[in-house]
Coordinates of C-alpha atoms in Angstrom, one line a residue:
X1 CA 78.6 293.6 189.3
X2 CA 77.1 291.3 186.7
X3 CA 73.6 292.0 188.1
X4 CA 74.3 295.7 187.9
X5 CA 75.2 295.5 184.2
X6 CA 72.1 293.3 183.5
X7 CA 69.8 295.8 185.3
X8 CA 71.4 298.6 183.2
X9 CA 70.6 296.8 180.0
X10 CA 67.1 296.0 181.2
X11 CA 66.7 299.7 181.9
X12 CA 67.9 300.8 178.5
X13 CA 65.6 298.2 176.8
X14 CA 62.6 299.3 178.9
X15 CA 63.2 303.0 178.1
X16 CA 63.1 302.2 174.4
X17 CA 60.0 300.0 174.8
X18 CA 58.2 302.9 176.7
X19 CA 59.4 305.4 174.1
X20 CA 58.0 303.4 171.3
X21 CA 54.8 302.2 173.0
X22 CA 52.5 305.0 171.5
X23 CA 53.6 304.1 167.9
X24 CA 53.1 300.4 168.7
X25 CA 49.5 301.1 170.0
X26 CA 48.7 302.9 166.7
X27 CA 49.1 299.6 165.0
X28 CA 52.0 300.0 162.6
X29 CA 53.7 296.6 162.0
X30 CA 57.2 298.0 162.0
X31 CA 56.8 299.8 165.3
X32 CA 54.9 296.9 166.9
X33 CA 57.7 294.5 166.0
X34 CA 60.5 296.7 167.4
X35 CA 58.5 297.4 170.6
X36 CA 58.0 293.6 171.0
X37 CA 61.7 293.0 170.5
X38 CA 62.6 295.5 173.2
X39 CA 60.0 294.2 175.6
X40 CA 61.0 290.5 175.1
X41 CA 64.7 291.2 175.4
X42 CA 64.1 293.2 178.6
X43 CA 62.2 290.2 180.1
X44 CA 65.0 287.8 178.9
X45 CA 67.7 289.9 180.6
X46 CA 65.6 290.1 183.7
X47 CA 65.8 286.3 183.9
X48 CA 69.6 286.7 184.2
X49 CA 69.3 288.7 187.4
X50 CA 68.8 287.5 191.0
X51 CA 65.4 289.2 190.9
X52 CA 64.3 287.3 187.8
X53 CA 65.4 284.0 189.3
X54 CA 63.7 284.8 192.5
X55 CA 60.4 285.4 190.7
X56 CA 60.3 282.0 189.1
X57 CA 62.3 279.8 191.5
X58 CA 59.4 279.4 193.9
X59 CA 57.5 277.5 191.2
X60 CA 59.8 274.5 192.0
X61 CA 61.2 273.8 188.5
X62 CA 65.0 273.8 188.5
X63 CA 66.5 276.0 185.9
X64 CA 63.2 277.4 184.8
X65 CA 64.6 280.9 184.7
X66 CA 67.2 279.7 182.2
X67 CA 64.5 278.1 180.0
X68 CA 62.4 281.2 180.1
X69 CA 65.5 283.4 179.3
X70 CA 66.3 281.3 176.2
X71 CA 62.8 280.9 174.8
X72 CA 62.0 284.6 175.3
X73 CA 65.3 285.5 173.6
X74 CA 64.4 283.3 170.6
X75 CA 61.0 284.9 170.4
X76 CA 62.6 288.3 170.5
X77 CA 65.0 287.3 167.6
X78 CA 62.0 286.2 165.5
X79 CA 60.3 289.5 166.2
X80 CA 63.4 291.4 165.3
X81 CA 63.5 289.6 161.9
X82 CA 59.9 290.7 161.4
X83 CA 61.0 294.3 162.0
X84 CA 63.8 294.0 159.5
X85 CA 61.4 292.8 156.9
X86 CA 58.8 295.5 157.7
X87 CA 61.5 298.2 157.3
X88 CA 62.1 297.1 153.7
X89 CA 58.5 296.3 152.9
X90 CA 58.3 299.3 150.5
X91 CA 61.1 298.0 148.4
X92 CA 59.4 294.6 148.2
X93 CA 56.1 296.0 147.0
X94 CA 57.4 298.8 144.7
X95 CA 57.4 296.5 141.6
X96 CA 61.1 297.1 141.0
X97 CA 63.7 294.4 141.5
X98 CA 64.7 294.4 145.3
X99 CA 68.3 294.5 146.4
X100 CA 70.1 291.4 147.4
X101 CA 70.0 292.5 151.0
X102 CA 66.3 292.8 151.0
X103 CA 65.8 289.5 149.2
X104 CA 67.9 287.7 151.8
X105 CA 66.0 289.2 154.7
X106 CA 62.6 288.4 153.1
X107 CA 63.7 284.8 152.4
X108 CA 64.9 284.2 156.0
X109 CA 61.7 285.9 157.4
X110 CA 59.5 283.5 155.5
X111 CA 60.9 280.6 157.5
X112 CA 61.6 282.4 160.7
X113 CA 58.2 281.8 162.3
X114 CA 58.0 278.1 162.1
X115 CA 61.8 277.9 162.8
X116 CA 61.2 279.8 166.0
X117 CA 58.3 277.6 167.1
X118 CA 60.2 274.4 166.2
X119 CA 63.3 275.5 168.0
X120 CA 61.4 276.4 171.2
X121 CA 59.5 273.2 171.1
X122 CA 62.6 271.0 170.8
X123 CA 64.5 273.0 173.4
X124 CA 61.6 272.6 175.8
X125 CA 61.4 268.9 175.2
X126 CA 65.2 268.4 175.8
X127 CA 64.9 270.6 178.9
X128 CA 62.0 268.6 180.4
X129 CA 62.9 265.1 179.4
X130 CA 66.6 264.8 178.7
X131 CA 68.5 267.2 180.9
X132 CA 69.1 266.2 184.5
X133 CA 67.6 269.1 186.4
X134 CA 68.7 268.4 190.0
X135 CA 70.0 271.6 191.7
X136 CA 73.8 271.6 192.1
X137 CA 74.4 274.4 194.7
X138 CA 78.1 274.5 194.1
X139 CA 77.8 275.4 190.4
X140 CA 76.2 278.8 189.5
X141 CA 76.4 278.1 185.7
X142 CA 73.9 276.2 183.6
X143 CA 76.5 274.5 181.4
X144 CA 78.6 273.4 184.4
X145 CA 75.5 271.9 186.1
X146 CA 74.8 269.8 182.9
X147 CA 78.4 269.1 181.8
X148 CA 78.7 265.7 180.3
X149 CA 75.1 265.3 179.3
X150 CA 74.3 264.8 175.6
X151 CA 71.2 266.9 175.9
X152 CA 73.4 270.0 176.7
X153 CA 74.9 270.1 173.2
X154 CA 71.5 269.7 171.6
X155 CA 69.8 272.3 173.8
X156 CA 72.5 275.0 173.7
X157 CA 73.3 274.2 170.0
X158 CA 69.8 274.9 168.9
X159 CA 69.6 278.1 170.9
X160 CA 72.9 279.5 169.7
X161 CA 72.3 278.4 166.1
X162 CA 69.0 280.3 165.9
X163 CA 70.4 283.4 167.8
X164 CA 73.6 283.4 165.9
X165 CA 71.9 283.3 162.5
X166 CA 69.6 286.2 163.4
X167 CA 72.4 288.4 164.9
X168 CA 74.6 287.7 161.9
X169 CA 71.8 288.7 159.5
X170 CA 71.1 291.8 161.5
X171 CA 74.7 292.8 161.5
X172 CA 74.9 292.4 157.7
X173 CA 71.7 294.4 157.2
X174 CA 72.6 297.3 159.5
X175 CA 76.2 297.4 158.2
X176 CA 74.9 297.6 154.6
X177 CA 72.5 300.4 155.5
X178 CA 75.1 302.4 157.5
X179 CA 77.1 303.1 154.4
X180 CA 74.2 304.9 152.8
X181 CA 72.6 306.5 155.9
X182 CA 71.7 310.2 155.2
X183 CA 72.2 311.5 158.7
X184 CA 75.2 311.3 161.0
X185 CA 73.2 310.1 164.0
X186 CA 71.6 307.4 162.0
X187 CA 74.9 306.3 160.5
X188 CA 76.6 306.1 163.9
X189 CA 73.7 304.2 165.3
X190 CA 73.6 301.7 162.5
X191 CA 77.4 301.1 162.8
X192 CA 77.1 300.6 166.6
X193 CA 74.2 298.2 166.0
X194 CA 76.1 296.3 163.4
X195 CA 79.2 295.9 165.5
X196 CA 77.0 294.9 168.5
X197 CA 75.5 292.1 166.4
X198 CA 78.9 291.0 165.2
X199 CA 80.0 290.7 168.8
X200 CA 76.8 288.8 169.6
X201 CA 77.5 286.4 166.7
X202 CA 81.0 285.8 168.1
X203 CA 79.4 285.1 171.5
X204 CA 77.0 282.6 170.0
X205 CA 79.8 280.7 168.2
X206 CA 82.1 280.6 171.3
X207 CA 79.2 279.5 173.6
X208 CA 78.1 276.8 171.1
X209 CA 81.7 275.4 171.0
X210 CA 81.9 275.4 174.7
X211 CA 78.6 273.6 175.1
X212 CA 79.9 270.8 172.8
X213 CA 83.2 270.8 174.7
X214 CA 81.4 270.5 178.0
X215 CA 79.3 267.6 176.6
X216 CA 82.3 265.6 175.3
X217 CA 84.8 266.5 178.1
X218 CA 83.6 268.7 181.0
X219 CA 85.9 271.7 181.6
X220 CA 87.8 272.0 184.8
X221 CA 86.4 274.6 187.3
X222 CA 89.1 277.2 186.5
X223 CA 88.8 277.3 182.7
X224 CA 85.0 277.1 183.0
X225 CA 85.0 280.2 185.2
X226 CA 87.3 282.0 182.7
X227 CA 85.0 281.0 179.8
X228 CA 81.9 282.3 181.6
X229 CA 83.7 285.6 182.3
X230 CA 84.9 286.0 178.8
X231 CA 81.5 285.2 177.1
X232 CA 79.6 287.3 179.6
X233 CA 81.8 290.2 178.7
X234 CA 81.1 289.6 175.0
X235 CA 77.4 289.4 175.7
X236 CA 77.3 292.6 177.8
X237 CA 79.4 294.4 175.2
X238 CA 77.1 293.3 172.3
X239 CA 73.9 294.4 174.0
X240 CA 75.3 297.7 175.2
X241 CA 76.6 298.5 171.7
X242 CA 73.2 297.5 170.2
X243 CA 71.2 299.4 172.8
X244 CA 73.2 302.6 172.5
X245 CA 73.1 302.2 168.7
X246 CA 69.3 302.0 168.8
X247 CA 69.2 305.1 171.0
X248 CA 71.5 307.2 168.7
X249 CA 68.9 307.7 165.9
X250 CA 66.2 308.6 168.4
X251 CA 68.4 311.5 169.5
X252 CA 67.7 313.1 166.2
X253 CA 64.0 312.4 166.6
X254 CA 63.9 313.7 170.1
X255 CA 65.7 317.0 169.1
X256 CA 63.2 317.3 166.1
X257 CA 60.3 316.8 168.4
X258 CA 61.6 319.3 170.9
X259 CA 62.1 321.9 168.2
X260 CA 58.6 321.2 166.8
X261 CA 57.0 321.6 170.2
X262 CA 59.0 324.8 170.8
X263 CA 57.7 326.2 167.5
X264 CA 54.1 325.2 168.4
X265 CA 54.5 327.0 171.8
X266 CA 55.7 330.2 170.1
X267 CA 52.8 330.1 167.5
X268 CA 50.2 329.2 170.2
X269 CA 49.2 332.7 171.2
X270 CA 48.7 333.8 167.6
X271 CA 46.8 330.7 166.7
X272 CA 44.6 330.8 169.8
X273 CA 43.6 334.5 169.3
X274 CA 42.8 333.9 165.6
X275 CA 40.9 330.7 166.5
X276 CA 38.6 332.7 168.8
X277 CA 38.0 335.3 166.1
X278 CA 37.2 332.9 163.2
X279 CA 36.3 329.6 165.1
X280 CA 34.8 328.0 162.0
X281 CA 38.2 327.6 160.4
X282 CA 40.0 325.6 163.0
X283 CA 39.7 321.8 163.3
X284 CA 39.9 321.7 167.1
X285 CA 38.8 324.8 169.1
X286 CA 41.2 326.1 171.7
X287 CA 40.8 324.7 175.2
X288 CA 38.5 326.8 177.5
X289 CA 38.7 325.3 181.0
X290 CA 37.6 328.1 183.3
X291 CA 38.0 330.9 180.7
X292 CA 39.5 334.1 182.1
X293 CA 41.3 332.4 185.0
X294 CA 45.0 333.1 185.0
X295 CA 45.6 330.0 187.2
X296 CA 44.1 327.6 184.6
X297 CA 45.6 329.4 181.5
X298 CA 48.8 327.3 181.5
X299 CA 46.6 324.1 181.6
X300 CA 44.7 325.3 178.5
X301 CA 48.0 326.0 176.8
X302 CA 49.3 322.6 177.5
X303 CA 46.1 320.9 176.2
X304 CA 46.3 322.9 173.0
X305 CA 50.0 322.1 172.4
X306 CA 49.9 318.4 173.2
X307 CA 46.3 317.3 172.4
X308 CA 44.4 315.9 169.4
X309 CA 47.0 315.2 166.6
X310 CA 49.0 312.0 166.1
X311 CA 52.4 313.8 166.2
X312 CA 53.8 317.3 166.9
X313 CA 54.8 317.6 163.2
X314 CA 51.1 317.1 162.2
X315 CA 50.0 319.6 164.9
X316 CA 52.5 322.2 163.7
X317 CA 51.3 321.8 160.1
X318 CA 47.7 322.3 161.3
X319 CA 48.6 325.4 163.2
X320 CA 50.3 327.0 160.1
X321 CA 47.4 326.1 157.9
X322 CA 44.8 327.4 160.3
X323 CA 46.7 330.6 160.9
X324 CA 46.9 331.3 157.1
X325 CA 43.2 330.4 156.6
X326 CA 42.3 332.8 159.4
X327 CA 44.4 335.6 157.9
X328 CA 42.8 335.0 154.5
X329 CA 39.3 335.3 156.1
X330 CA 40.4 338.6 157.9
X331 CA 41.5 340.0 154.5
X332 CA 37.8 340.0 153.5
X333 CA 36.9 342.2 156.5
X334 CA 39.9 344.5 157.1
X335 CA 40.1 348.0 155.8
X336 CA 41.5 348.4 152.3
X337 CA 44.6 350.4 153.2
X338 CA 45.3 348.6 156.5
X339 CA 48.5 346.9 155.4
X340 CA 50.0 350.2 154.0
X341 CA 49.5 351.9 157.3
X342 CA 50.9 348.8 159.1
X343 CA 54.0 349.1 157.0
X344 CA 54.4 352.7 157.8
X345 CA 54.0 352.0 161.5
X346 CA 56.6 349.1 161.4
X347 CA 59.1 351.3 159.6
X348 CA 58.8 353.9 162.4
X349 CA 59.5 351.2 165.1
X350 CA 62.9 349.9 166.2
X351 CA 61.9 346.5 167.6
X352 CA 64.9 344.6 166.3
X353 CA 62.8 342.5 164.1
X354 CA 62.2 342.6 160.3
X355 CA 59.9 345.5 159.4
X356 CA 57.7 343.3 157.2
X357 CA 57.2 340.8 160.1
X358 CA 56.2 343.7 162.4
X359 CA 53.9 345.1 159.8
X360 CA 52.2 341.7 159.4
X361 CA 51.8 341.3 163.2
X362 CA 50.2 344.8 163.5
X363 CA 48.0 344.1 160.5
X364 CA 46.7 340.9 162.2
X365 CA 46.0 342.6 165.5
X366 CA 44.1 345.5 163.7
X367 CA 42.3 343.1 161.4
X368 CA 41.1 341.0 164.4
X369 CA 39.7 344.1 166.0
X370 CA 37.7 344.8 162.8
X371 CA 36.5 341.3 162.3
X372 CA 32.9 342.3 162.7
X373 CA 33.0 344.4 159.5
X374 CA 30.9 343.3 156.5
X375 CA 32.5 340.7 154.3
X376 CA 34.0 341.9 151.0
X377 CA 36.8 341.2 148.6
X378 CA 40.2 340.3 150.0
X379 CA 42.3 343.4 150.7
X380 CA 46.0 343.6 149.7
X381 CA 48.2 341.5 152.0
X382 CA 51.4 339.3 151.5
X383 CA 50.4 335.7 150.9
X384 CA 53.2 334.1 152.9
X385 CA 56.8 333.3 152.6
X386 CA 56.9 329.9 150.9
X387 CA 54.8 327.0 149.7
X388 CA 56.5 324.4 152.0
X389 CA 56.1 324.1 155.7
X390 CA 59.9 324.4 156.2
X391 CA 59.8 327.8 154.6
X392 CA 56.6 329.1 156.2
X393 CA 57.3 328.1 159.8
X394 CA 60.4 330.3 160.4
X395 CA 58.5 333.3 159.0
X396 CA 55.4 332.8 161.1
X397 CA 57.6 332.3 164.2
X398 CA 59.0 335.8 163.5
X399 CA 55.5 337.2 163.0
X400 CA 54.3 335.5 166.2
X401 CA 57.1 337.0 168.2
X402 CA 56.3 340.4 166.8
X403 CA 52.6 339.9 167.5
X404 CA 53.2 339.0 171.1
X405 CA 55.2 342.2 171.7
X406 CA 53.0 344.6 169.6
X407 CA 52.0 347.8 171.3
X408 CA 48.2 347.8 171.9
X409 CA 48.0 351.6 171.7
X410 CA 49.8 351.6 168.4
X411 CA 47.3 349.0 167.2
X412 CA 44.4 351.2 168.1
X413 CA 46.0 354.2 166.3
X414 CA 46.7 352.0 163.2
X415 CA 43.0 350.9 163.0
X416 CA 41.8 354.4 163.4
X417 CA 44.1 355.6 160.6
X418 CA 43.0 352.9 158.2
X419 CA 39.3 353.0 158.9
X420 CA 37.4 355.8 157.1
X421 CA 35.6 358.2 159.4

């Protein structure tokens, strides 16, 4: 059962690490630190499982999996402190007086690196030269195997002192931020993370006390088993709360990314057709693998939707900009009265969409068909529905839907009515 819970936590941490890997590869300090924390904690938790112990036991060093678990955890805690500092870096460099919360994190972070290195070095020295590391098959617990040894209190005390200090600081930071979080998902996530860190701090305190107790007077087998069960429950609860809390804000990000990709998909046909008519106005030309092939067309669509830009939000902004630039260029080639005729055509249709969106869609289709006309002054045409991306995207989505369902025959008649004989 304990291995199943450990594997679940490893899975949650690895999912987060994979999710954040692209941002880490782009070299941003905050994302790199968080990715490093997830990866290191996943490795540390793996050392708690039978698989992790199997991977290192053949080296022949007794309790090596425990040493690796503890040192990797301390490194993860140090990286987590770096992440906390990176999140508040803007407040530190703004020139204004930073808040007490930020000052505390910054002060701790300045000493976290050498503290991490020193703690790991001393723990490794105690492990190698002070602890008696002969296997005791009857005892599955590290503290029971070394009960009564003075080195146990030093080794475990250092580990839980460093880990407890970091978890307490993280709980304070995330609890403070949760009260002012603007979004519900972020607020819930921060509270879960703060509670998880509070439970982890309690775990560190209880384990440190038990380590000293085991050094002074080894616990009987029954109370020792109860202590291990209780502290394991605290540890599992702390990490599950923290892992779920970290995932909660990403739900908002995932939903936003899905909606952005859906908007790009709906705009794609309009953008692609315009890009072929005025190719000089697009940053990246549409994909043209085996042009004309219906079998390859979905692949070209996927490449256009997912390629080139750093994020879907940037790609959506580029689509909107390039669509509007292409429309402006078509205004210099379209017939003078084309939009008036398009408005009359849209008023006569009952497509269930706003008449002005249908008119714009028909105007675009007819203007594309007349793109080879001589360049002149821009003809009358609405300039858009807002100066911001948030205002422009919904309108262009409506236009794109009307464009996709426009009647080709009506487009031909519209162009014939607007073009002088």
